[in-house]
mmCIF file with all atom_site columns, C-alpha atoms in Angstrom:
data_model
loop_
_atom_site.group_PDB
_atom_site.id
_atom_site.type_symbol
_atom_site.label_atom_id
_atom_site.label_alt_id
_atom_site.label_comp_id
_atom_site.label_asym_id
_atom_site.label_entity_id
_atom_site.label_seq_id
_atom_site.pdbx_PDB_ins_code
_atom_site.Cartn_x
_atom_site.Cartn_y
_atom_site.Cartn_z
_atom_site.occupancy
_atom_site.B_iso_or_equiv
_atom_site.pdbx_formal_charge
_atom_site.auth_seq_id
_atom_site.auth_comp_id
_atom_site.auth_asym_id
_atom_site.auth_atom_id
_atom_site.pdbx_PDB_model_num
ATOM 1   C CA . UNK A 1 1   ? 112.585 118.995 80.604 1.00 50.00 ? 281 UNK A CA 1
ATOM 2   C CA . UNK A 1 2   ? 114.226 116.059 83.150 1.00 54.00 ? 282 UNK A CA 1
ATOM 3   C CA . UNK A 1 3   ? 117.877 116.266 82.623 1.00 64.00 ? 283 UNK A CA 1
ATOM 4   C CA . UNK A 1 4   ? 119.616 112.884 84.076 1.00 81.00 ? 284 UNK A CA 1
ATOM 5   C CA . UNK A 1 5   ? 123.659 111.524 84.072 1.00 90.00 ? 285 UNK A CA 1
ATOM 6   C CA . UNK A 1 6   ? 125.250 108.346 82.422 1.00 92.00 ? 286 UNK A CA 1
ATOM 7   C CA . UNK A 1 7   ? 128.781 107.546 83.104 1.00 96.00 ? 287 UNK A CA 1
ATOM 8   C CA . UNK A 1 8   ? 130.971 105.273 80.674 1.00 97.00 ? 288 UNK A CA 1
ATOM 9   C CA . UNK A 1 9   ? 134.364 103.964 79.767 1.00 98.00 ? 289 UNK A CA 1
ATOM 10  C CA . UNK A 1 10  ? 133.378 105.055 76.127 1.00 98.00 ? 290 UNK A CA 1
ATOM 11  C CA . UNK A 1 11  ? 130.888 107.179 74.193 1.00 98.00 ? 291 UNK A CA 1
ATOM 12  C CA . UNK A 1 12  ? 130.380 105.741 70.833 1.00 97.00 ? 292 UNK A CA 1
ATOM 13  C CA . UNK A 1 13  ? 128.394 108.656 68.221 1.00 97.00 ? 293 UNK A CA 1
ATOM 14  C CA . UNK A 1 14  ? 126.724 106.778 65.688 1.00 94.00 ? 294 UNK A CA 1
ATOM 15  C CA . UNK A 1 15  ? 125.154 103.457 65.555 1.00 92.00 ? 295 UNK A CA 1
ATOM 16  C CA . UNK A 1 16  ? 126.180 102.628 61.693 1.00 89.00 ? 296 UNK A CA 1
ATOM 17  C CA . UNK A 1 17  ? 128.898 100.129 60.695 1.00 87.00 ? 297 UNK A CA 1
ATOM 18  C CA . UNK A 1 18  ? 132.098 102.079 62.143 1.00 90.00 ? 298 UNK A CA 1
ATOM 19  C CA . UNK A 1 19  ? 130.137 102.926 65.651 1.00 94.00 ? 299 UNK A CA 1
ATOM 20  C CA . UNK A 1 20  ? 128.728 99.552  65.905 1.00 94.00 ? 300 UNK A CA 1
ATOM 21  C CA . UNK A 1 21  ? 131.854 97.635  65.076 1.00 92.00 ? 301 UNK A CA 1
ATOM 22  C CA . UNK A 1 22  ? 134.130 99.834  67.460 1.00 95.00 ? 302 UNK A CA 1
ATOM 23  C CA . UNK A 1 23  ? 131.331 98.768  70.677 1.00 96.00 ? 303 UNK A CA 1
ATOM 24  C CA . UNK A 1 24  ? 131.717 94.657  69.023 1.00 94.00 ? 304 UNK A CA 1
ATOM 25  C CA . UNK A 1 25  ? 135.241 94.875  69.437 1.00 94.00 ? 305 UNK A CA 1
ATOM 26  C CA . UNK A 1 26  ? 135.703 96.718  72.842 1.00 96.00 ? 306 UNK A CA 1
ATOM 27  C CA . UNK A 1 27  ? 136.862 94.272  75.338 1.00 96.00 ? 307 UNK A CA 1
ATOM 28  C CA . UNK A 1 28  ? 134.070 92.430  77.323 1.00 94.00 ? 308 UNK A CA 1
ATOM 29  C CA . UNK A 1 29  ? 134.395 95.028  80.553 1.00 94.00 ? 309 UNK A CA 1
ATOM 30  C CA . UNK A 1 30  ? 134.922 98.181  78.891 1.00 97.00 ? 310 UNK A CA 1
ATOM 31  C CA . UNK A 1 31  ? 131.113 100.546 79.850 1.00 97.00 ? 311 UNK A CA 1
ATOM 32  C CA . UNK A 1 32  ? 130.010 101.616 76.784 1.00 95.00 ? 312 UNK A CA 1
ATOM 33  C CA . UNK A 1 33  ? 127.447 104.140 75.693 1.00 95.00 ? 313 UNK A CA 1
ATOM 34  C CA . UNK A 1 34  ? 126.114 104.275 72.141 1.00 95.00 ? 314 UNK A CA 1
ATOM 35  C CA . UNK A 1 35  ? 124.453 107.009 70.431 1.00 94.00 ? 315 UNK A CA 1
ATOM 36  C CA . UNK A 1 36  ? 121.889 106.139 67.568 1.00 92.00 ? 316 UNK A CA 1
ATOM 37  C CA . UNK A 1 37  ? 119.856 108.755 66.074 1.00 90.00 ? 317 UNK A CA 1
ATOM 38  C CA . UNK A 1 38  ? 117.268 105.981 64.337 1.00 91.00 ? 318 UNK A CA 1
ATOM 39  C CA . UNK A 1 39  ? 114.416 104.508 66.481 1.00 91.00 ? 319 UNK A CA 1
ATOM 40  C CA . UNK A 1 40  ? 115.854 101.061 65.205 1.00 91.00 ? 320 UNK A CA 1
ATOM 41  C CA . UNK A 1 41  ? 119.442 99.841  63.580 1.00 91.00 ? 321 UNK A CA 1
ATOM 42  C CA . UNK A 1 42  ? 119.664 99.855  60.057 1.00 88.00 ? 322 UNK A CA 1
ATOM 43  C CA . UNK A 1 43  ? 116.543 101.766 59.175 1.00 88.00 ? 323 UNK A CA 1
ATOM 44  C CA . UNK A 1 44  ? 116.273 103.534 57.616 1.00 85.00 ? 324 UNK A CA 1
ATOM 45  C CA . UNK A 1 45  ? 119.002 102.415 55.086 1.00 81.00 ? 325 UNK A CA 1
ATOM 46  C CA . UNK A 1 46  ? 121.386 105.841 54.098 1.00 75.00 ? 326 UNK A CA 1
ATOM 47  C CA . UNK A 1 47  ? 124.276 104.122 52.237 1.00 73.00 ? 327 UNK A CA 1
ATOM 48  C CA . UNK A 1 48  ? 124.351 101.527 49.269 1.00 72.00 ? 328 UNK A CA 1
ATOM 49  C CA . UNK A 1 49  ? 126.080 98.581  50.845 1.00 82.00 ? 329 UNK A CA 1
ATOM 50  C CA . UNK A 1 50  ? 128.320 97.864  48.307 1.00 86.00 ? 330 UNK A CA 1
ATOM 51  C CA . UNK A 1 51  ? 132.077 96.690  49.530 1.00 88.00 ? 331 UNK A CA 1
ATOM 52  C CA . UNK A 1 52  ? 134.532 94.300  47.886 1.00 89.00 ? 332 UNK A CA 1
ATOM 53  C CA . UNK A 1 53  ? 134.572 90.535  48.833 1.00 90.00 ? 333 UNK A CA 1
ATOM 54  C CA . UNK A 1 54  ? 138.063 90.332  50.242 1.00 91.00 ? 334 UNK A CA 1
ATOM 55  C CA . UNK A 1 55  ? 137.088 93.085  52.896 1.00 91.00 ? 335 UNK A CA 1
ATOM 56  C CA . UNK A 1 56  ? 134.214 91.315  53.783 1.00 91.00 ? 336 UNK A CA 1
ATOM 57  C CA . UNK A 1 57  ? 136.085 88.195  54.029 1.00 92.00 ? 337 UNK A CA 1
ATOM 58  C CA . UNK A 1 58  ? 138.687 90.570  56.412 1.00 91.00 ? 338 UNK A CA 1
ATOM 59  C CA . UNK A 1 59  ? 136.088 91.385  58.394 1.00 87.00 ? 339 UNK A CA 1
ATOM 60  C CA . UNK A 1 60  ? 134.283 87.768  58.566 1.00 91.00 ? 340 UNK A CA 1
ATOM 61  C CA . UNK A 1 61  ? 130.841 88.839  57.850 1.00 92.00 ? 341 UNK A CA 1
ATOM 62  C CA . UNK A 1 62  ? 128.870 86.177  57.188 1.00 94.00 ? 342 UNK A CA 1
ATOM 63  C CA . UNK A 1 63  ? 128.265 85.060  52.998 1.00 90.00 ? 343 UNK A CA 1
ATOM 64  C CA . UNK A 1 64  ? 124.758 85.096  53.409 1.00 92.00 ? 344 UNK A CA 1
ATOM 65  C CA . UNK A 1 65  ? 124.459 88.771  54.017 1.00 93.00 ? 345 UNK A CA 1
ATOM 66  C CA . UNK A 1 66  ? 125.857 89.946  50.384 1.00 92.00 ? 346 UNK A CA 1
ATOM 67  C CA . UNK A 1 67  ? 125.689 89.061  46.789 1.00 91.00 ? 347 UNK A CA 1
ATOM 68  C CA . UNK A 1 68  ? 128.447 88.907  44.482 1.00 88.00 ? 348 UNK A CA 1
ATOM 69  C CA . UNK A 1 69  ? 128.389 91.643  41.762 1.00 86.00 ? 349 UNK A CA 1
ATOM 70  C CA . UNK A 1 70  ? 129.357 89.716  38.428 1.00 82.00 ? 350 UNK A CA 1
ATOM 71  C CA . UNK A 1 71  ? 128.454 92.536  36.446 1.00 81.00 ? 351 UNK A CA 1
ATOM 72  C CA . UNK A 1 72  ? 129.172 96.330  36.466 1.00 80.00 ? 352 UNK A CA 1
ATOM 73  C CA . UNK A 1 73  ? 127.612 98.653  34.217 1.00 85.00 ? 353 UNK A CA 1
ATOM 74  C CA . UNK A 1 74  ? 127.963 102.743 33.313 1.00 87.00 ? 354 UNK A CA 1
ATOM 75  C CA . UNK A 1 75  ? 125.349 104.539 31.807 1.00 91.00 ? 355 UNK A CA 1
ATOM 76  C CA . UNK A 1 76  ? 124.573 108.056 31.012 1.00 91.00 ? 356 UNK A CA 1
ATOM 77  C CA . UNK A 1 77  ? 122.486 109.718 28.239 1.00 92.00 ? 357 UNK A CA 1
ATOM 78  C CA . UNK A 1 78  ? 124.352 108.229 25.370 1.00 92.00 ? 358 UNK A CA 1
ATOM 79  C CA . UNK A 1 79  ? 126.205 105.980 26.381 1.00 93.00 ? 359 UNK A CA 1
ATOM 80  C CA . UNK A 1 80  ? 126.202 102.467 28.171 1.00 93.00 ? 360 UNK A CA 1
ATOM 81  C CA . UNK A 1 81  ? 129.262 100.583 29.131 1.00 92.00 ? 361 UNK A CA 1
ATOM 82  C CA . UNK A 1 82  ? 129.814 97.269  30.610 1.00 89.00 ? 362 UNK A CA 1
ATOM 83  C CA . UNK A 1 83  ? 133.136 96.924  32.680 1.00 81.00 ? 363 UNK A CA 1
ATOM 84  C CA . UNK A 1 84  ? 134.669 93.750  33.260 1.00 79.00 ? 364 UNK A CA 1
ATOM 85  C CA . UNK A 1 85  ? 134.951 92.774  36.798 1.00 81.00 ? 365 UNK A CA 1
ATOM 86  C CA . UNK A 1 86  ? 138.748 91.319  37.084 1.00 76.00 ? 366 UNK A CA 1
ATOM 87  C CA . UNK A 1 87  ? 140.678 90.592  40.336 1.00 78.00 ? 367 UNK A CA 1
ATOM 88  C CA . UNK A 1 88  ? 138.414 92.260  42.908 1.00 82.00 ? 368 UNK A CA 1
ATOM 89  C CA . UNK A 1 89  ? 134.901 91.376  43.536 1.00 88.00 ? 369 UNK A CA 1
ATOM 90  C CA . UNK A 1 90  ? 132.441 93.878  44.619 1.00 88.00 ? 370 UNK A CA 1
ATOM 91  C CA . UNK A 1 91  ? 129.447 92.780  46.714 1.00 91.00 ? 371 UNK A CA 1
ATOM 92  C CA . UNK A 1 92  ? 126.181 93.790  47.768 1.00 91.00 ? 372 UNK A CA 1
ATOM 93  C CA . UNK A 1 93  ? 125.618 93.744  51.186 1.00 92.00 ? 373 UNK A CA 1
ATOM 94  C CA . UNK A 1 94  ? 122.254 93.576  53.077 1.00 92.00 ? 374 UNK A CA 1
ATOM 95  C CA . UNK A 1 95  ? 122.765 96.344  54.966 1.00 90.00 ? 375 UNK A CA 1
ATOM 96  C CA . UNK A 1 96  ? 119.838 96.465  57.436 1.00 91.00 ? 376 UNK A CA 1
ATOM 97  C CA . UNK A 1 97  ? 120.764 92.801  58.357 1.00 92.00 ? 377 UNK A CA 1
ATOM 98  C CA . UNK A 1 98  ? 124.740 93.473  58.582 1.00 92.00 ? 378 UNK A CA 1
ATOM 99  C CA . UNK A 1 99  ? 123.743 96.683  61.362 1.00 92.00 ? 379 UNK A CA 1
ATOM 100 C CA . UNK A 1 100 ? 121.820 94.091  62.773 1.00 94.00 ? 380 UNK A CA 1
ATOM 101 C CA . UNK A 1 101 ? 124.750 92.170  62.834 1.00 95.00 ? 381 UNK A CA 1
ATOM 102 C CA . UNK A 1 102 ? 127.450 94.022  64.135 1.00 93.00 ? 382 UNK A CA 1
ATOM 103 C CA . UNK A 1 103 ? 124.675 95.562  66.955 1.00 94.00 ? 383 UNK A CA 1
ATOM 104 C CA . UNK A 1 104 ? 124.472 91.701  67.866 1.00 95.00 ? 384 UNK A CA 1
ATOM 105 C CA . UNK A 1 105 ? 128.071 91.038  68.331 1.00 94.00 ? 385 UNK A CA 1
ATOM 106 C CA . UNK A 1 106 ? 128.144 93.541  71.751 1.00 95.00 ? 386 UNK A CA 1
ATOM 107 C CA . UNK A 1 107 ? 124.590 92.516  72.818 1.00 95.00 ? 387 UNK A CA 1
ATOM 108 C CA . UNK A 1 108 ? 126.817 90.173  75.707 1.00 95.00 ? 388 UNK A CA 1
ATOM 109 C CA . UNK A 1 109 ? 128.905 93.367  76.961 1.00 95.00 ? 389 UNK A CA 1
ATOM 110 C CA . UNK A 1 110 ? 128.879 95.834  79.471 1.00 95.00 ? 390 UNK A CA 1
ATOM 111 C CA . UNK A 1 111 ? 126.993 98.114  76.678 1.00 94.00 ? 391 UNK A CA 1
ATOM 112 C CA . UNK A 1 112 ? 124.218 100.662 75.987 1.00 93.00 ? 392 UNK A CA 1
ATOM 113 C CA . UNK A 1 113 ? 122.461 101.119 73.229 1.00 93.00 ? 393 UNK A CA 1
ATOM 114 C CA . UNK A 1 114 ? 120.528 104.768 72.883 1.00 92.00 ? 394 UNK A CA 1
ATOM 115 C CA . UNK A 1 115 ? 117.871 104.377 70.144 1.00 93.00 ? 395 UNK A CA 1
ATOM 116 C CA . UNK A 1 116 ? 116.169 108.096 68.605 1.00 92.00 ? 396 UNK A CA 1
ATOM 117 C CA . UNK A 1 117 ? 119.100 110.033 70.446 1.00 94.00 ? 397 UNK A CA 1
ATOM 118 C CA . UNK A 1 118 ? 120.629 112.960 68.935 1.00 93.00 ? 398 UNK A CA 1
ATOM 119 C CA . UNK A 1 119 ? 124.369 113.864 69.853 1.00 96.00 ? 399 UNK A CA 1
ATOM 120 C CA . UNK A 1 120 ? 123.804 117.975 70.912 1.00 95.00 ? 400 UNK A CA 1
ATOM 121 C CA . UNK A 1 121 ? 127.505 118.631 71.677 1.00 96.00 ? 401 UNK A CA 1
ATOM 122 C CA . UNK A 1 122 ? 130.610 117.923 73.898 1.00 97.00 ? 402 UNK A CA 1
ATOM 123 C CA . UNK A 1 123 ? 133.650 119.379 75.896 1.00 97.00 ? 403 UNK A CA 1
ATOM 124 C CA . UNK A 1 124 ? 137.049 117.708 77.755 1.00 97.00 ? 404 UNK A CA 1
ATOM 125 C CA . UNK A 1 125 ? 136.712 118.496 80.509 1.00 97.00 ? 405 UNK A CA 1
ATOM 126 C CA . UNK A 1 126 ? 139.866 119.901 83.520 1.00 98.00 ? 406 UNK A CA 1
ATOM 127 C CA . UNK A 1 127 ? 139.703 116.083 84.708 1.00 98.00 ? 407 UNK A CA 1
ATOM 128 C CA . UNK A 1 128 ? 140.539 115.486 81.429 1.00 97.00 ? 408 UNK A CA 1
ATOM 129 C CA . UNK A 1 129 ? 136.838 113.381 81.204 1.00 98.00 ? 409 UNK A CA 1
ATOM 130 C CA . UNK A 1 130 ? 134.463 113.927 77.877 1.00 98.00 ? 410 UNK A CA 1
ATOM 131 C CA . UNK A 1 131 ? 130.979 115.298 78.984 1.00 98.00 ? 411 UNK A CA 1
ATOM 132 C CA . UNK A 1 132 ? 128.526 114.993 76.487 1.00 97.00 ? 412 UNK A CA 1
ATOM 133 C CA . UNK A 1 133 ? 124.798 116.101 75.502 1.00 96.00 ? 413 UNK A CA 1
ATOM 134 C CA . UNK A 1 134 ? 122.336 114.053 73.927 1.00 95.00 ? 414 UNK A CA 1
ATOM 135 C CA . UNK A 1 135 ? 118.681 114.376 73.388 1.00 93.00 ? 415 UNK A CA 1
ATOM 136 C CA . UNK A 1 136 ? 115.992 111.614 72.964 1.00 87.00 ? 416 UNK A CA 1
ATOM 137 C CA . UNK A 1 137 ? 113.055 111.895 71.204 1.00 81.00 ? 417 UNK A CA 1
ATOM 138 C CA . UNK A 1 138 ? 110.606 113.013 73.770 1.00 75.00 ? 418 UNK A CA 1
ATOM 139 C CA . UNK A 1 139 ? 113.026 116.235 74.551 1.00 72.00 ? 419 UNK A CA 1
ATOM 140 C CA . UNK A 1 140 ? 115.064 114.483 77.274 1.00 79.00 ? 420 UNK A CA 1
ATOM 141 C CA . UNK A 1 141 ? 118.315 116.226 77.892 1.00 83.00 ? 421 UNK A CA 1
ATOM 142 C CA . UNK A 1 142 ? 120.957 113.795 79.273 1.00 88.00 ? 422 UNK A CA 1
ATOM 143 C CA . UNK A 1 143 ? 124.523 114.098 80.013 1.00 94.00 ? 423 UNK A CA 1
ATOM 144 C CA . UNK A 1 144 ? 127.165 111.734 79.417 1.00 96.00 ? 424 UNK A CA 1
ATOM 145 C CA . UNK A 1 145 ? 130.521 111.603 81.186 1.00 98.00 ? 425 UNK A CA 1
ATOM 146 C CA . UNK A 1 146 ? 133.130 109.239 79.620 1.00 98.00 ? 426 UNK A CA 1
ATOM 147 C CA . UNK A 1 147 ? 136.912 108.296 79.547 1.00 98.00 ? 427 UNK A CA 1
ATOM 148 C CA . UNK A 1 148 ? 136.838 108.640 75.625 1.00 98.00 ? 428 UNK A CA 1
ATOM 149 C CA . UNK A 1 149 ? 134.377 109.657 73.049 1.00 98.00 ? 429 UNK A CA 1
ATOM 150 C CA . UNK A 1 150 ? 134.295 108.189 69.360 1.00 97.00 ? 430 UNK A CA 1
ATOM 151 C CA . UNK A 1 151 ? 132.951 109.906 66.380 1.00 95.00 ? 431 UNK A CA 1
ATOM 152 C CA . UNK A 1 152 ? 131.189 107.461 64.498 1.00 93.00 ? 432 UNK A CA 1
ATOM 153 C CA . UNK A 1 153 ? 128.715 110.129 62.875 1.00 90.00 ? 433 UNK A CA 1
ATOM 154 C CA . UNK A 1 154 ? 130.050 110.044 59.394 1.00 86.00 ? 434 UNK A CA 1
ATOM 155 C CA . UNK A 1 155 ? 130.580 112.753 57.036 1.00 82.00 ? 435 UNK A CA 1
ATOM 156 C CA . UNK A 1 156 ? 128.787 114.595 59.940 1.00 83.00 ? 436 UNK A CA 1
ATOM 157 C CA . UNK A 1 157 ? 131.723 114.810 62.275 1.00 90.00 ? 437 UNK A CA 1
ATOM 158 C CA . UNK A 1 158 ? 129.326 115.794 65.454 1.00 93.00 ? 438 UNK A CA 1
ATOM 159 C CA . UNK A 1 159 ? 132.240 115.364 67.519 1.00 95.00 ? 439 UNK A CA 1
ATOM 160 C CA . UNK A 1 160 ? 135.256 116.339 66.292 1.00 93.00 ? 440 UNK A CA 1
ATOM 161 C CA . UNK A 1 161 ? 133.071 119.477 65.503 1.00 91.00 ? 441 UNK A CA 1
ATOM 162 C CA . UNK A 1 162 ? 132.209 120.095 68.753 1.00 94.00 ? 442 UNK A CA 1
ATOM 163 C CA . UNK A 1 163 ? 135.647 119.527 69.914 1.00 94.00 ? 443 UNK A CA 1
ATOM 164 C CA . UNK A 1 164 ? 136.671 121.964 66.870 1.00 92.00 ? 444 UNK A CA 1
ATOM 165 C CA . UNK A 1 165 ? 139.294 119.579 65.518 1.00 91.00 ? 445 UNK A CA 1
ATOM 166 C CA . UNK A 1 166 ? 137.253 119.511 62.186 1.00 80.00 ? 446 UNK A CA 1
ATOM 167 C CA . UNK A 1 167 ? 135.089 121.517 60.489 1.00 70.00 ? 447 UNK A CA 1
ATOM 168 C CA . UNK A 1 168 ? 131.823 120.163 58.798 1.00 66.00 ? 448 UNK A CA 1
ATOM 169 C CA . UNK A 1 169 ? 132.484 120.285 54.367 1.00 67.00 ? 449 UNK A CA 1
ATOM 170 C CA . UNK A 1 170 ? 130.711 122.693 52.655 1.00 72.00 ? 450 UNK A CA 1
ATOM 171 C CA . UNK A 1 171 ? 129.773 120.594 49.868 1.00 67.00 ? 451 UNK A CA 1
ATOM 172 C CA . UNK A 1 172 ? 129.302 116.824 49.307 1.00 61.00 ? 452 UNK A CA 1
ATOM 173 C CA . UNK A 1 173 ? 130.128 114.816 46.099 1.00 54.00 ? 453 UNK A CA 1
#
């Protein structure tokens, strides 16, 4: 096992939607590091893309990567219900493109992009720096030393865990 140092401004775990925006909207200088755990972005697909079309107006993604919702429907063993859709619009997004996307949008920066990592763990260091462990796919420890660390990892919290500022839920619903 080769074990090998990257320094950054910031450590970004996860390469979904929250990771990948927070590296597209990083100014231009700002050394960034980001963790993925897929061998590509937005594949495999883990959430349902479904927003509302005012946030996705907010956030300007482009109309062509969602389709608007007109109808909602409830069913369960004896029952089916169809709900009127009033004020706010929900919308499918294409989610593999929109990761695409928002990966795209920092492709000009000062930025890394770690494909079939796996965050391990991290500590703050007395400097007051973030050293982290990550592992590739082929065993490859590596370290990384940052200025901040971001925990895009979802419900996972891998690094406020690590940090134990959170604890992982028990249960999902």
């Amino acid at each position: 096992m080769t074990e090998k140092t990257l320094t950054c401004d910031v450590l970004i775990v996860g390469g979904g939607p929250a990771g990948l925006f927070v590296a597209a909207t990083l100014p231009d200088d700002v050394k960034t590091v980001v963790v993925h755990q897929d061998a590509e972005i937005g594949l495999p697909i883990r959430t349902s893309g479904v927003s509302w079309s005012s946030d996705v107006e907010k956030l300007g993604i482009p109309p062509e990567m969602c389709r608007v919702l007109d109808v909602a429907e409830a069913f369960s063993d004896r029952a089916h219900a169809v709900l009127p859709i009033e004020k706010e619009v929900p919308v499918m997004l294409d989610t593999p493109v929109l990761y695409k996307w928002l990966a795209a949008k920092s492709d000009h920066k000062d930025r890394t992009l770690l494909l079939s990592t796996k965050f391990l763990t991290t500590r703050q260091r007395d400097d007051g720096l973030y050293e982290s462990e990550i592992r590739s796919r082929g065993s490859d420890v590596e370290r990384v030393v940052s200025k901040y660390i971001v925990d895009g990892s979802g419900w996972h919290f891998a690094v406020l865990s690590a940090l134990g500022l959170r604890q992982k839920p028990e249960r999902l619903g």
